CSV table of N, CA and C in Angstrom, one decimal:
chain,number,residue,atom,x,y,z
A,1,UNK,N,0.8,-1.2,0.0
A,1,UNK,CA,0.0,0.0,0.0
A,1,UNK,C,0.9,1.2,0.0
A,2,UNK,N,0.6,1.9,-0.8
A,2,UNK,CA,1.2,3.6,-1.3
A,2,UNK,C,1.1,4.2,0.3
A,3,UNK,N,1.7,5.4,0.6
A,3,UNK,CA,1.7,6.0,1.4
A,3,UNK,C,1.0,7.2,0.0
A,4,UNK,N,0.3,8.3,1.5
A,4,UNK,CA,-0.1,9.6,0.3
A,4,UNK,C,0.9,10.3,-0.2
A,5,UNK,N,2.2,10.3,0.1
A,5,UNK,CA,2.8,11.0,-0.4
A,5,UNK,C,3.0,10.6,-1.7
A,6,UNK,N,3.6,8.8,-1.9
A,6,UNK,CA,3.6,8.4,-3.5
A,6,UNK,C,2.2,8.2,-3.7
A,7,UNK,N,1.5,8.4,-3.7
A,7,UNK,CA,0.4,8.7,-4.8
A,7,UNK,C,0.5,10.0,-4.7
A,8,UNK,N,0.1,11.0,-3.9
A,8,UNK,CA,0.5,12.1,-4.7
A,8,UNK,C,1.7,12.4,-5.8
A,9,UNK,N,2.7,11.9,-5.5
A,9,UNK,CA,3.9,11.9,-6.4
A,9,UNK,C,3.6,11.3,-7.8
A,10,UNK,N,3.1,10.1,-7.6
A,10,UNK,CA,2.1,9.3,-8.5
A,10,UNK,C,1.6,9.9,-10.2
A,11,UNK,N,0.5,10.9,-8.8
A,11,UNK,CA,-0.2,11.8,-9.6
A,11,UNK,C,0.1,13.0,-10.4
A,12,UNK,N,1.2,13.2,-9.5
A,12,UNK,CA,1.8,14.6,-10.1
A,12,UNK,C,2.6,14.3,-11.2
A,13,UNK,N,3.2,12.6,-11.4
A,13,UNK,CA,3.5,12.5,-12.4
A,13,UNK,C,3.0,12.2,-13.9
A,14,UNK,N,1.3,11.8,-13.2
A,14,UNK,CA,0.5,11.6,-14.5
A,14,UNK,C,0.7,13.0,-15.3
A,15,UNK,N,-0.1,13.7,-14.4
A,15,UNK,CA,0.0,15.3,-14.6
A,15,UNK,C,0.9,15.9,-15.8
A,16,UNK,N,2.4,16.0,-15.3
A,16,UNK,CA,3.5,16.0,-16.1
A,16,UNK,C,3.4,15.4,-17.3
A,17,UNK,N,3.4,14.3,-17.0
A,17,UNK,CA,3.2,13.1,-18.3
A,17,UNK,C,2.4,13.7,-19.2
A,18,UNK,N,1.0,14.8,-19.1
A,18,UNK,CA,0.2,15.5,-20.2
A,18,UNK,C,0.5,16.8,-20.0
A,19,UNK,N,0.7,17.6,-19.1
A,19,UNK,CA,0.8,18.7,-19.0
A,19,UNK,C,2.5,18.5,-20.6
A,20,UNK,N,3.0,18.0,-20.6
A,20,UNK,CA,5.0,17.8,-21.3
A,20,UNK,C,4.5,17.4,-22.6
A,21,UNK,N,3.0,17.2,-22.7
A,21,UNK,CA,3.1,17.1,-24.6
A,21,UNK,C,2.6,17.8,-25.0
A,22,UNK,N,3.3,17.8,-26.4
A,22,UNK,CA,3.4,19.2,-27.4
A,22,UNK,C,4.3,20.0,-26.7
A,23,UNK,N,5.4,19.9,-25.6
A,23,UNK,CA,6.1,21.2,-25.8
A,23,UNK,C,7.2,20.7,-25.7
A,24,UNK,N,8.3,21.6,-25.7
A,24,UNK,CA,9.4,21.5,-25.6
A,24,UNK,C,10.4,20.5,-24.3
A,25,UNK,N,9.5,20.0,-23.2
A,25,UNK,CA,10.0,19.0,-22.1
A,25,UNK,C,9.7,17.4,-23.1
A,26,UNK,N,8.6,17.4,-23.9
A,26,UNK,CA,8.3,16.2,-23.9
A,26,UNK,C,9.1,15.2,-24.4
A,27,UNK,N,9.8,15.6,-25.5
A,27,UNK,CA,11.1,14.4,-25.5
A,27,UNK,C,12.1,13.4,-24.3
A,28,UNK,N,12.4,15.1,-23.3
A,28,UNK,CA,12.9,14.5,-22.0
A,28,UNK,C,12.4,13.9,-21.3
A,29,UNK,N,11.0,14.0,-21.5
A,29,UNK,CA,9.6,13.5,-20.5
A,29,UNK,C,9.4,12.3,-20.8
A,30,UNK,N,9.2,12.1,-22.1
A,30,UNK,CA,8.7,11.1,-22.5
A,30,UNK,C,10.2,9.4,-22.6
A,31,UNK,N,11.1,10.3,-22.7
A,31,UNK,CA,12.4,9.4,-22.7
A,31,UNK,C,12.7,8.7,-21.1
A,32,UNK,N,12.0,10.0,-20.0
A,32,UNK,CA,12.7,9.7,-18.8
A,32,UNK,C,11.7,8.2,-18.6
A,33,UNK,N,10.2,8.6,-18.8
A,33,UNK,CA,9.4,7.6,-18.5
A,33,UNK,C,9.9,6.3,-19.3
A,34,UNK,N,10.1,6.1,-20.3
A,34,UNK,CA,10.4,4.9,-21.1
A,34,UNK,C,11.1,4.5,-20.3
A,35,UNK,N,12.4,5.0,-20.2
A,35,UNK,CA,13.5,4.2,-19.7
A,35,UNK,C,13.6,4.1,-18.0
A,36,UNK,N,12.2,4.7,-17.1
A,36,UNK,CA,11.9,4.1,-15.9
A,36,UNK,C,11.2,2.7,-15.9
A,37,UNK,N,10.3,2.6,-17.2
A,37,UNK,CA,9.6,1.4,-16.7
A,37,UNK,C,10.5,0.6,-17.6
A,38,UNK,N,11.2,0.9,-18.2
A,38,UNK,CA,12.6,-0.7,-18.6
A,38,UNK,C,13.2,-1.0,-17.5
A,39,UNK,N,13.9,-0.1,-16.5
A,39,UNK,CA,14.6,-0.5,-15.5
A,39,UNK,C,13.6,-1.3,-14.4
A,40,UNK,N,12.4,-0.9,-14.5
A,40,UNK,CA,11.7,-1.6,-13.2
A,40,UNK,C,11.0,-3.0,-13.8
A,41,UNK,N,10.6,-3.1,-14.7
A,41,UNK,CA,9.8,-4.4,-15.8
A,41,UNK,C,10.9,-4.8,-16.4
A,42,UNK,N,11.7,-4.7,-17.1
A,42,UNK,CA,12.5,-5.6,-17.7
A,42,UNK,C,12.3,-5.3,-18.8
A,43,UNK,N,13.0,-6.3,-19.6
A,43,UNK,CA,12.8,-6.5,-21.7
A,43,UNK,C,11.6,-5.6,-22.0
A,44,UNK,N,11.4,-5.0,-22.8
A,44,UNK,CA,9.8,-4.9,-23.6
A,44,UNK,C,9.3,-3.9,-23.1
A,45,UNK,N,9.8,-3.3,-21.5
A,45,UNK,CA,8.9,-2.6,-21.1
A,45,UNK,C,8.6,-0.8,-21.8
A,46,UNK,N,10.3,-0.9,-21.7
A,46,UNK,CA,10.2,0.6,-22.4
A,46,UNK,C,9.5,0.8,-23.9
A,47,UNK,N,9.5,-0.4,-24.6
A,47,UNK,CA,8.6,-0.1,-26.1
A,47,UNK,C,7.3,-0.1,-25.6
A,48,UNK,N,7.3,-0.7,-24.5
A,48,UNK,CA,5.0,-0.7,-24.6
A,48,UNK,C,5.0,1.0,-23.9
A,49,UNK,N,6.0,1.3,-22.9
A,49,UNK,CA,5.6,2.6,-22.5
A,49,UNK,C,5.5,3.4,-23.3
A,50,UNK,N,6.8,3.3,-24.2
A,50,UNK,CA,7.3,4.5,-25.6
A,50,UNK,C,5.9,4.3,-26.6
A,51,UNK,N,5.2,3.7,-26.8
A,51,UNK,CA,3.7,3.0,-27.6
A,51,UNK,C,2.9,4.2,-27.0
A,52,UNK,N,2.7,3.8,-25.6
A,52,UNK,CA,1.6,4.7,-25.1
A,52,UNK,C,2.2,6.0,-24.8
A,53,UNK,N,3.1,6.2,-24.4
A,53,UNK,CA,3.7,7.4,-24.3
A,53,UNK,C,3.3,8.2,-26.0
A,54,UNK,N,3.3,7.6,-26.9
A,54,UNK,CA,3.0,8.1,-28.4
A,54,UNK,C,1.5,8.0,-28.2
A,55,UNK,N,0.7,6.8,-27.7
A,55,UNK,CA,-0.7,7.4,-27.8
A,55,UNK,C,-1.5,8.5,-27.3
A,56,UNK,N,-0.4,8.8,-26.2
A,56,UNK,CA,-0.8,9.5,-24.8
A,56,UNK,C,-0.5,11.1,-25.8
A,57,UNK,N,0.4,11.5,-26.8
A,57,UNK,CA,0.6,12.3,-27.3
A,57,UNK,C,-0.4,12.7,-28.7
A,58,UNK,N,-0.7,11.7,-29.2
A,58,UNK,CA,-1.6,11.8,-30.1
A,58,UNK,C,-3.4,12.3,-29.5
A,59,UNK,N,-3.7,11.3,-28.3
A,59,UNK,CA,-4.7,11.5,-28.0
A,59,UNK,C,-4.9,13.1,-27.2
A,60,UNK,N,-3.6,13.8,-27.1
A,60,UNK,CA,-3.6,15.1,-26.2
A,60,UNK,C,-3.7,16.0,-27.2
A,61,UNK,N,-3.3,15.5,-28.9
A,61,UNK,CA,-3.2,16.6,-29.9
A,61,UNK,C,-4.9,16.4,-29.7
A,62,UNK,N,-5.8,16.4,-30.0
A,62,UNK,CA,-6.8,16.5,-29.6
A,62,UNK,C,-7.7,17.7,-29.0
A,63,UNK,N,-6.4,18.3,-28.0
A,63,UNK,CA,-7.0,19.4,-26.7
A,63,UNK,C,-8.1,18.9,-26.3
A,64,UNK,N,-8.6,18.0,-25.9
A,64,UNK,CA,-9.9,17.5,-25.2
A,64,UNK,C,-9.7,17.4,-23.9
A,65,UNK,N,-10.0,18.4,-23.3
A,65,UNK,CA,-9.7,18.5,-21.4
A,65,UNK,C,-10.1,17.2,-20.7
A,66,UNK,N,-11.5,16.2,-21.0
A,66,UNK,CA,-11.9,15.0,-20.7
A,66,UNK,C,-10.8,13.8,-20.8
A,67,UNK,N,-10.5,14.3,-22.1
A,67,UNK,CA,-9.5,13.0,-22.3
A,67,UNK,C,-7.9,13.4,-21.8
A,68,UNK,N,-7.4,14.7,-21.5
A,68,UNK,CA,-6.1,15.0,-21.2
A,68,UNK,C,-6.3,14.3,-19.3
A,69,UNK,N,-7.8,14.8,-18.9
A,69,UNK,CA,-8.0,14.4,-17.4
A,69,UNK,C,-7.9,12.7,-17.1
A,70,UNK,N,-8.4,12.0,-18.4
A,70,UNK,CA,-8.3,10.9,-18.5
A,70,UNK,C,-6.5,10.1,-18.3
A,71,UNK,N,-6.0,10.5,-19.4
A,71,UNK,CA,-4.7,10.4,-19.7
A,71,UNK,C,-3.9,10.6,-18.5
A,72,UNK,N,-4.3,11.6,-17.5
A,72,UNK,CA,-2.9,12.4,-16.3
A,72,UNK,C,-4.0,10.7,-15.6
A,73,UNK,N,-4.6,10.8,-14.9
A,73,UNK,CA,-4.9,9.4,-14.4
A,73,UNK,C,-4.5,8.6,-14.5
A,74,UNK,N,-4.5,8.0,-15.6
A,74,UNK,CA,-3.9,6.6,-16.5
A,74,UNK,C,-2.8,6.6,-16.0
A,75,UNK,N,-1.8,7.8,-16.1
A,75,UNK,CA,-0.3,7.6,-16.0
A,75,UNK,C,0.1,7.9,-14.3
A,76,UNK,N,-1.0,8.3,-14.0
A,76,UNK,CA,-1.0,8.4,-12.2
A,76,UNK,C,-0.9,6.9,-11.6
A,77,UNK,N,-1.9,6.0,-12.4
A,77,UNK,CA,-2.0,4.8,-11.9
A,77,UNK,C,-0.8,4.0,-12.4
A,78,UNK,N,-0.3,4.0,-13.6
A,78,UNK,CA,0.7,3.5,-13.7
A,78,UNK,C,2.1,3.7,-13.3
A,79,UNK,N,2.2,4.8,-12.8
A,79,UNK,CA,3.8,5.0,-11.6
A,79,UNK,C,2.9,4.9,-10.3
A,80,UNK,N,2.3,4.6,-10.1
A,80,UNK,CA,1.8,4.2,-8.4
A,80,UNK,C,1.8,2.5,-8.6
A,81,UNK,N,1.6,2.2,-9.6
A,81,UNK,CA,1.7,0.5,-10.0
A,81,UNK,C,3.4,0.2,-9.6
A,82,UNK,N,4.2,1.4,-10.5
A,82,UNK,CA,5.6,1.3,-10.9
A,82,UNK,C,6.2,1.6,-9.3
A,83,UNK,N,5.5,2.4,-8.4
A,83,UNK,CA,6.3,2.0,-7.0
A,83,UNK,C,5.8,1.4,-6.3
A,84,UNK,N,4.7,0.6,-6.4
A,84,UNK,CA,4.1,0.0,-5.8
A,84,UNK,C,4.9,-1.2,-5.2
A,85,UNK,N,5.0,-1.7,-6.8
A,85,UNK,CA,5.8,-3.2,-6.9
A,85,UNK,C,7.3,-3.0,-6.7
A,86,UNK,N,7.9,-2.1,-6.4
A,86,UNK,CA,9.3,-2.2,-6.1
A,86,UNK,C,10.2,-2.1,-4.7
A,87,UNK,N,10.9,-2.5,-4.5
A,87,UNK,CA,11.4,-2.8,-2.5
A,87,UNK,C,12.0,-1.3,-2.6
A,88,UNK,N,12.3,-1.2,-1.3
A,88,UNK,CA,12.9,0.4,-0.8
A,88,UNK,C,14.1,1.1,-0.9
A,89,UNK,N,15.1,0.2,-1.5
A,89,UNK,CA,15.8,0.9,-2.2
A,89,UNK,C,15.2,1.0,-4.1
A,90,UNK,N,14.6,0.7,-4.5
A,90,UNK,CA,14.1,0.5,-6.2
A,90,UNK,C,13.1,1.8,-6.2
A,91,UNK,N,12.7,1.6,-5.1
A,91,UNK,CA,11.0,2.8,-4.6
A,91,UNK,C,12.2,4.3,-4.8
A,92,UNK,N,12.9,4.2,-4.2
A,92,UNK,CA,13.3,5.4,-3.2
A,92,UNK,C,14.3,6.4,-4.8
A,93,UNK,N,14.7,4.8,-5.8
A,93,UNK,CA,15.3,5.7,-6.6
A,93,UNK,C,14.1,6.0,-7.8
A,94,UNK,N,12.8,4.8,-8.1
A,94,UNK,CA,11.9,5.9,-8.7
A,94,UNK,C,11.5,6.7,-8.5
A,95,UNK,N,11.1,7.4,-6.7
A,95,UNK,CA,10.8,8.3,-6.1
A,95,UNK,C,12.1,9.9,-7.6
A,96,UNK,N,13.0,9.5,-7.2
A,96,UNK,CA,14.0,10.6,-7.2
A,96,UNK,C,13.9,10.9,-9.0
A,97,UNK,N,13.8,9.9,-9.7
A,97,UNK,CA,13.6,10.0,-11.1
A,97,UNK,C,12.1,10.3,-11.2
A,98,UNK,N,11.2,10.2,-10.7
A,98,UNK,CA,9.6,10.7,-11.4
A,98,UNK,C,9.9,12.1,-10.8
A,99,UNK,N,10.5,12.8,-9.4
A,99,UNK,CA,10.4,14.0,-9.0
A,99,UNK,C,11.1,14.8,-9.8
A,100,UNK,N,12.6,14.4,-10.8
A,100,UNK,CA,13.1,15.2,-11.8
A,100,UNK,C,12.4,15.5,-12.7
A,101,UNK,N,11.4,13.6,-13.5
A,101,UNK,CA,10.7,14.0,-14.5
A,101,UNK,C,9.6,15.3,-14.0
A,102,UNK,N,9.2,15.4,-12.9
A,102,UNK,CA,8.3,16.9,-12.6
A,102,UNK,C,8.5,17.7,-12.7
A,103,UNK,N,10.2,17.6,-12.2
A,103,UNK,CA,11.0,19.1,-12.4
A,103,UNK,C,10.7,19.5,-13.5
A,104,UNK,N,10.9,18.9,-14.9
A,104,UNK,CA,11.1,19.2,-16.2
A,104,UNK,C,10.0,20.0,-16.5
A,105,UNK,N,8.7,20.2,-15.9
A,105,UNK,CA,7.4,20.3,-16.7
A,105,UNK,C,7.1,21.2,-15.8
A,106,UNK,N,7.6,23.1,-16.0
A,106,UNK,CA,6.8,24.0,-15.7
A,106,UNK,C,5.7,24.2,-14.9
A,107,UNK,N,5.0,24.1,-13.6
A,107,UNK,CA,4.1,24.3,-12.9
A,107,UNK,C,3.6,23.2,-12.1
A,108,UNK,N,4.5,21.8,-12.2
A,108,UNK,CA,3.4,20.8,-12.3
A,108,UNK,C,3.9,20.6,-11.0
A,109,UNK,N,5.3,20.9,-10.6
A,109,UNK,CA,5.7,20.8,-8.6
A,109,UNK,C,4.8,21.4,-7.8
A,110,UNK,N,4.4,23.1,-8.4
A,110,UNK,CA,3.6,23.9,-7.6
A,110,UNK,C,2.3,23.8,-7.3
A,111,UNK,N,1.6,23.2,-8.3
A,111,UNK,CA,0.4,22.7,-8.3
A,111,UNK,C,0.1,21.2,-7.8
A,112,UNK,N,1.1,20.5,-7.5
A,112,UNK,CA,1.3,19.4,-6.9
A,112,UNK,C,2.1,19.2,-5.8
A,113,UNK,N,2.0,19.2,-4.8
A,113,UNK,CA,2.8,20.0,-3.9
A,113,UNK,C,3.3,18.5,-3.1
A,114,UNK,N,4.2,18.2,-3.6
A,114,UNK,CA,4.6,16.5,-3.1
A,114,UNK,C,5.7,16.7,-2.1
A,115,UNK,N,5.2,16.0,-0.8
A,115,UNK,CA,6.3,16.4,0.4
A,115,UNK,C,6.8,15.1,0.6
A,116,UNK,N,8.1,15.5,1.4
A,116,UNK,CA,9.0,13.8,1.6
A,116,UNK,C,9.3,13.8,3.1
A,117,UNK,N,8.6,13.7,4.0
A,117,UNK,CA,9.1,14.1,5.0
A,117,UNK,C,9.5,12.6,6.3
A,118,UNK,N,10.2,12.5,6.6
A,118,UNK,CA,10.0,11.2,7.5
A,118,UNK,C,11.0,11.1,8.8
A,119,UNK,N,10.6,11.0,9.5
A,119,UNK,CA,11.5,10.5,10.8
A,119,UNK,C,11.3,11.9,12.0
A,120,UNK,N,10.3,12.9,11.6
A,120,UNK,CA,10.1,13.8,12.4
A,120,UNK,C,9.7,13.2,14.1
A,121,UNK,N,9.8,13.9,14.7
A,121,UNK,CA,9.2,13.9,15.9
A,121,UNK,C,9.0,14.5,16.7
A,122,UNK,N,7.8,15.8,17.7
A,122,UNK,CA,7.5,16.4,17.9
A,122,UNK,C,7.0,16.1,19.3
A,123,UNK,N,7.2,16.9,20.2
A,123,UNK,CA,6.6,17.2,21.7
A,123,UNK,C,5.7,17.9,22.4
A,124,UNK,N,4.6,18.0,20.9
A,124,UNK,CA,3.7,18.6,21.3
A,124,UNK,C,2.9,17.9,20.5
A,125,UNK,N,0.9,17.6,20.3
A,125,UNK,CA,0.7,17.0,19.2
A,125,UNK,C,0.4,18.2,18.1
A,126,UNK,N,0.5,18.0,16.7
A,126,UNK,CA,0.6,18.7,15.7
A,126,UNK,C,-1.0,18.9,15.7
A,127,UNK,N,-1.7,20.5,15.2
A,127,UNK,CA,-3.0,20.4,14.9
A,127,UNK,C,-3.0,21.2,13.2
A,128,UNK,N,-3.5,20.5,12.2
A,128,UNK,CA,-3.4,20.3,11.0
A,128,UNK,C,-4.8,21.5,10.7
A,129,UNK,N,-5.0,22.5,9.8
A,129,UNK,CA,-5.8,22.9,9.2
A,129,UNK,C,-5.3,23.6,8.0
A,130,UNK,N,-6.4,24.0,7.1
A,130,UNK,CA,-6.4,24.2,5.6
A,130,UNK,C,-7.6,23.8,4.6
A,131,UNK,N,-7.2,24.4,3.6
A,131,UNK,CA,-8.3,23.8,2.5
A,131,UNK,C,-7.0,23.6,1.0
A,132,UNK,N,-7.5,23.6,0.2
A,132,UNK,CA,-7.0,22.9,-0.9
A,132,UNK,C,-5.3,24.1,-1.3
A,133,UNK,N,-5.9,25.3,-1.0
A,133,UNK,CA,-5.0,26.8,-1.4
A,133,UNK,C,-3.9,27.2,0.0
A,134,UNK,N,-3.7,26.9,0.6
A,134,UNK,CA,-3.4,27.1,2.0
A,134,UNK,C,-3.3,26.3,3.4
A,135,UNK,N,-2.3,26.3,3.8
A,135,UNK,CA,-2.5,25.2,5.0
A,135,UNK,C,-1.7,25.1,6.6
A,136,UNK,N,-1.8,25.2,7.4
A,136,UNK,CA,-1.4,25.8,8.7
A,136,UNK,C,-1.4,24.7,9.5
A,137,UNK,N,0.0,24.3,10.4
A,137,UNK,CA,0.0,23.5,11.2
A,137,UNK,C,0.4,24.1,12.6
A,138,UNK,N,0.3,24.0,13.8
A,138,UNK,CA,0.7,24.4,14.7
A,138,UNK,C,0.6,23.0,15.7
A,139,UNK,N,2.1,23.1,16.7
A,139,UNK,CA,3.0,22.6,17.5
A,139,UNK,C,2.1,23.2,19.0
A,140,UNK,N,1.7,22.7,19.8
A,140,UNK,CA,1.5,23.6,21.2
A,140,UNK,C,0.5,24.4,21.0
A,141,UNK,N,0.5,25.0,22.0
A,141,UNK,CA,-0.2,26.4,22.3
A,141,UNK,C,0.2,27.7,21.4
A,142,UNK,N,-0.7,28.4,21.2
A,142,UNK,CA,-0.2,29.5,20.5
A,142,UNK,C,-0.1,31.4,21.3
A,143,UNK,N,0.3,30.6,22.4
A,143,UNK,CA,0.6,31.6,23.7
A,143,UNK,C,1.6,32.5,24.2
């Protein structure tokens, strides 16, 4: 089972994955993905990606917002598949290769706001609020 963070990462990479076609990232984009899912599947994998990765561009020439929303999905499930199945050193370096592939694609970090955080520990309990635009945690009293 995913932790939220890789699915959000996940997702942010479907994102990327359509937000990167037709422009100038998508070669990088589309090359990083191929040759992630060869390293994690083996033989063959990177031509069925590089296939869809071409359908995934054809079907975006299109501009159909339904089908682009379709597409960032598809490709959200499929790197949530792609770290799903892999142990924690394999995880930890798809983690670092899908967060570059994000890098590459203009807006898609900021609007996706993917945190890595682990091993914290706090002596007070944490109280969490926000909505989707904004978000405030406070430690203690605010005294």
């Amino acid at each position: 089972m995913l932790t939220e963070a890789l699915l959000a990462l996940a997702a942010a990479g479907g994102t990327a994955v359509v937000q990167a076609a037709g422009t100038e990232a998508w070669g990088s984009v589309s090359e990083g993905v191929a040759r992630m899912f060869r390293r994690r599947s083996g033989d063959g994998a990177e031509d069925g990606a590089q296939r869809e990765l071409d359908r995934t561009a054809l079907v975006l020439a299109s501009d159909d917002a339904e089908r682009s929303s379709r597409q960032a999905s598809l490709w959200g499930q499929r790197f949530a598949a792609l770290l799903s199945d892999a142990d924690d050193q394999v995880r930890q370096q798809a983690e670092t290769e899908l967060r570059q592939l994000i890098s590459l694609v203009p807006g898609v970090a900021d609007r996706h706001q993917v945190l890595n955080v682990h091993g914290n520990t706090y002596d007070k309990s944490p109280q969490q609020y926000g909505n989707h635009n904004h978000q405030q945690i406070h430690y203690g009293s605010d005294t």
